[in-house]
Structure formats: structure tokens, C-alpha cells
Amino acid sequence: MQNLNVSNRYLKAEVELWDCSGDHKFEACWPALQRDTHGIIFVYNPSKEDHARDLELLYNYFVTQTGFSYKNCVVFANQKQPADKDVKHSSKLLNTFSRVPQVSVNVEESGNRLRADFNSFIACVLGGLKDRTEQEELNIINMQSA
């Protein structure tokens, strides 16, 4: 990945994306996707009523049940059709997502904007990882000096 600004330092990052599809026939694979996950991108179509319910189930499985931080999550409302722009995605999602950033995206019309939003999310996740690593190192140093 290109250079990302993480805490005022530019870093290159290697990112793996895994798609759980949201289809319950692949639910047996979900535990493998949970393992060592650092960030979660929820993608849904705001013009489909059932997508908001499906997103709630995925949030419960991947975030609530595991204690994963909502701070490392983002929702991309994929607006495929021009008519989708009139749909307010935040009103479709339940309160579960009230603290999760929600971004309207359209690959065909604004791919560069999607890229920037994705990079911003990755930079936030990397910043959190960097902070946790530094805290763990400080804890080790403090334990050794005690």
C-alpha cells in the first residue's frame, strides 16, 4: 500500500482483506476471519432493507461477542445506483452503529474518494496498533525496572 500518515509518520502497510460475504452458508469460516483481525469494514447497500438487519448480525458476531473495539470499525454504505444517494444510510442502521464511522461510497462515481476514506481508516487502525505496541513495550520496561 502507498505511504500512509500514521501519527505524523509516513508508513507503508501491507493489508489483507477478507470478505465474509455476509451469507450464513459461509458462517463456518467466520472464526478464521476473526482471528488476528485488526480492523473491520462493514459494507452494505442502503437501498436494501434487509442489509441493515444483516449488518446488525455481523456486528454482533464480529464485534460484540468478541469484545472487538468499535474504534477499529467503519461502515461503507455502497450506493450503487444514483437513486441510492437519496437514501439516508444512518437512519437505516440501528443504534448499534451510532459510534461507528459511516461513509457513503460509490466506486463508479468517486473511486478516489473511496480510496481516501479507505486509507484514512487503515491509518487509524495502524495508529491504534502502534499505540498498543508502545504501551506493551512500556509495560515490559516498567516490569523489568521494578
Coordinates of C-alpha atoms in Angstrom, one line a residue:
M1 CA 0.0 0.0 0.0
Q2 CA 1.1 3.6 -0.6
N3 CA 2.5 5.7 2.3
L4 CA 0.0 6.4 5.0
N5 CA 0.2 9.2 7.5
V6 CA 0.1 7.5 10.9
S7 CA 0.8 9.8 13.9
N8 CA 2.7 12.2 11.6
R9 CA 4.9 9.5 10.2
Y10 CA 4.6 8.0 6.8
L11 CA 4.4 4.3 6.7
K12 CA 4.0 1.6 4.1
A13 CA 1.4 -1.0 5.0
E14 CA 0.6 -4.5 3.8
V15 CA -3.1 -5.1 4.1
E16 CA -5.1 -8.3 3.7
L17 CA -8.8 -8.0 3.0
W18 CA -11.1 -11.0 3.7
D19 CA -14.7 -11.0 2.6
C20 CA -17.1 -13.0 4.8
S21 CA -19.9 -12.2 2.2
G22 CA -22.5 -11.9 5.0
D23 CA -24.1 -15.1 3.7
H24 CA -24.8 -17.5 6.5
K25 CA -23.8 -20.5 4.4
F26 CA -20.2 -19.4 5.0
E27 CA -20.6 -18.9 8.7
A28 CA -18.4 -21.9 9.5
C29 CA -15.5 -19.8 8.1
W30 CA -16.1 -16.7 10.2
P31 CA -14.0 -17.8 13.2
A32 CA -10.9 -17.9 10.9
L33 CA -11.7 -14.4 9.8
Q34 CA -12.0 -13.2 13.4
R35 CA -8.5 -14.4 14.3
D36 CA -5.9 -11.7 14.5
T37 CA -8.3 -9.1 12.9
H38 CA -7.2 -5.5 13.4
G39 CA -10.0 -3.7 11.6
I40 CA -13.4 -4.4 10.2
I41 CA -15.1 -2.8 7.2
F42 CA -18.8 -3.3 7.1
V43 CA -20.3 -2.8 3.6
Y44 CA -24.0 -2.7 2.8
N45 CA -26.4 -1.4 0.2
P46 CA -28.6 1.3 1.9
S47 CA -31.4 0.8 -0.5
K48 CA -31.9 -2.8 0.6
E49 CA -34.0 -3.1 3.8
D50 CA -32.6 -6.5 4.8
H51 CA -29.0 -5.3 4.6
A52 CA -29.2 -3.2 7.8
R53 CA -30.5 -6.3 9.7
D54 CA -27.7 -8.5 8.2
L55 CA -25.2 -5.8 9.2
E56 CA -26.5 -5.9 12.8
L57 CA -26.0 -9.7 12.9
L58 CA -22.4 -9.4 11.6
Y59 CA -21.6 -6.6 14.1
N60 CA -22.9 -8.8 16.9
Y61 CA -20.8 -11.7 15.8
F62 CA -17.5 -9.9 14.9
V63 CA -17.6 -7.1 17.4
T64 CA -19.9 -7.5 20.3
Q65 CA -19.3 -11.2 21.0
T66 CA -15.5 -10.8 20.8
G67 CA -15.1 -7.5 22.6
F68 CA -13.6 -6.0 19.4
S69 CA -13.3 -2.2 19.6
Y70 CA -15.8 -0.2 17.6
K71 CA -13.0 2.2 17.1
N72 CA -11.5 -0.2 14.6
C73 CA -14.6 -0.5 12.5
V74 CA -16.1 1.6 9.7
V75 CA -19.3 1.2 7.7
F76 CA -19.3 1.8 3.9
A77 CA -22.8 2.4 2.5
N78 CA -22.2 1.3 -1.0
Q79 CA -24.5 3.4 -3.2
K80 CA -24.6 1.5 -6.4
Q81 CA -27.4 3.4 -8.2
P82 CA -28.0 7.2 -8.4
A83 CA -31.3 6.8 -6.6
D84 CA -29.4 5.4 -3.6
K85 CA -28.0 8.8 -2.9
D86 CA -31.4 9.9 -1.6
V87 CA -31.4 7.1 1.0
K88 CA -30.1 8.2 4.4
H89 CA -27.9 5.2 5.4
S90 CA -27.6 6.4 9.1
S91 CA -31.4 6.2 9.5
K92 CA -31.4 2.6 8.3
L93 CA -28.8 1.3 10.7
L94 CA -29.7 0.6 14.3
N95 CA -28.2 2.3 17.3
T96 CA -25.5 -0.3 17.4
F97 CA -23.6 1.6 14.7
S98 CA -24.1 5.1 16.3
R99 CA -20.4 5.3 17.4
V100 CA -19.0 3.6 14.2
P101 CA -18.0 6.0 11.4
Q102 CA -20.3 5.7 8.4
V103 CA -19.2 6.7 4.9
S104 CA -21.3 6.8 1.7
V105 CA -19.3 5.4 -1.2
N106 CA -19.7 4.9 -4.9
V107 CA -16.9 3.2 -6.7
E108 CA -18.0 4.2 -10.2
E109 CA -18.6 7.9 -9.4
S110 CA -15.9 8.6 -6.8
G111 CA -13.3 5.9 -6.6
N112 CA -10.7 8.4 -5.5
R113 CA -12.9 9.4 -2.5
L114 CA -13.3 5.7 -1.6
R115 CA -9.6 5.2 -1.8
A116 CA -9.0 8.2 0.5
D117 CA -11.7 7.0 3.0
F118 CA -10.1 3.5 3.0
N119 CA -6.6 4.9 3.5
S120 CA -7.9 7.1 6.4
F121 CA -9.4 4.0 8.1
I122 CA -6.3 2.0 7.6
A123 CA -4.2 4.8 9.1
C124 CA -6.5 4.9 12.2
V125 CA -6.2 1.1 12.6
L126 CA -2.4 1.3 12.3
G127 CA -2.2 4.2 14.7
G128 CA -4.1 2.1 17.3
L129 CA -1.7 -0.8 16.7
K130 CA 1.3 1.5 17.1
D131 CA -0.1 2.9 20.4
R132 CA -0.8 -0.6 21.8
T133 CA 2.7 -1.8 20.8
E134 CA 4.3 1.2 22.5
Q135 CA 2.2 0.6 25.6
E136 CA 3.2 -3.1 25.8
E137 CA 6.8 -2.1 25.5
L138 CA 6.5 0.4 28.3
N139 CA 4.8 -2.2 30.5
I140 CA 7.7 -4.6 29.9
I141 CA 10.3 -1.9 30.7
N142 CA 8.4 -0.9 33.9
M143 CA 8.2 -4.6 35.0
Q144 CA 11.9 -5.1 34.4
S145 CA 12.8 -2.0 36.4
A146 CA 10.5 -2.8 39.3

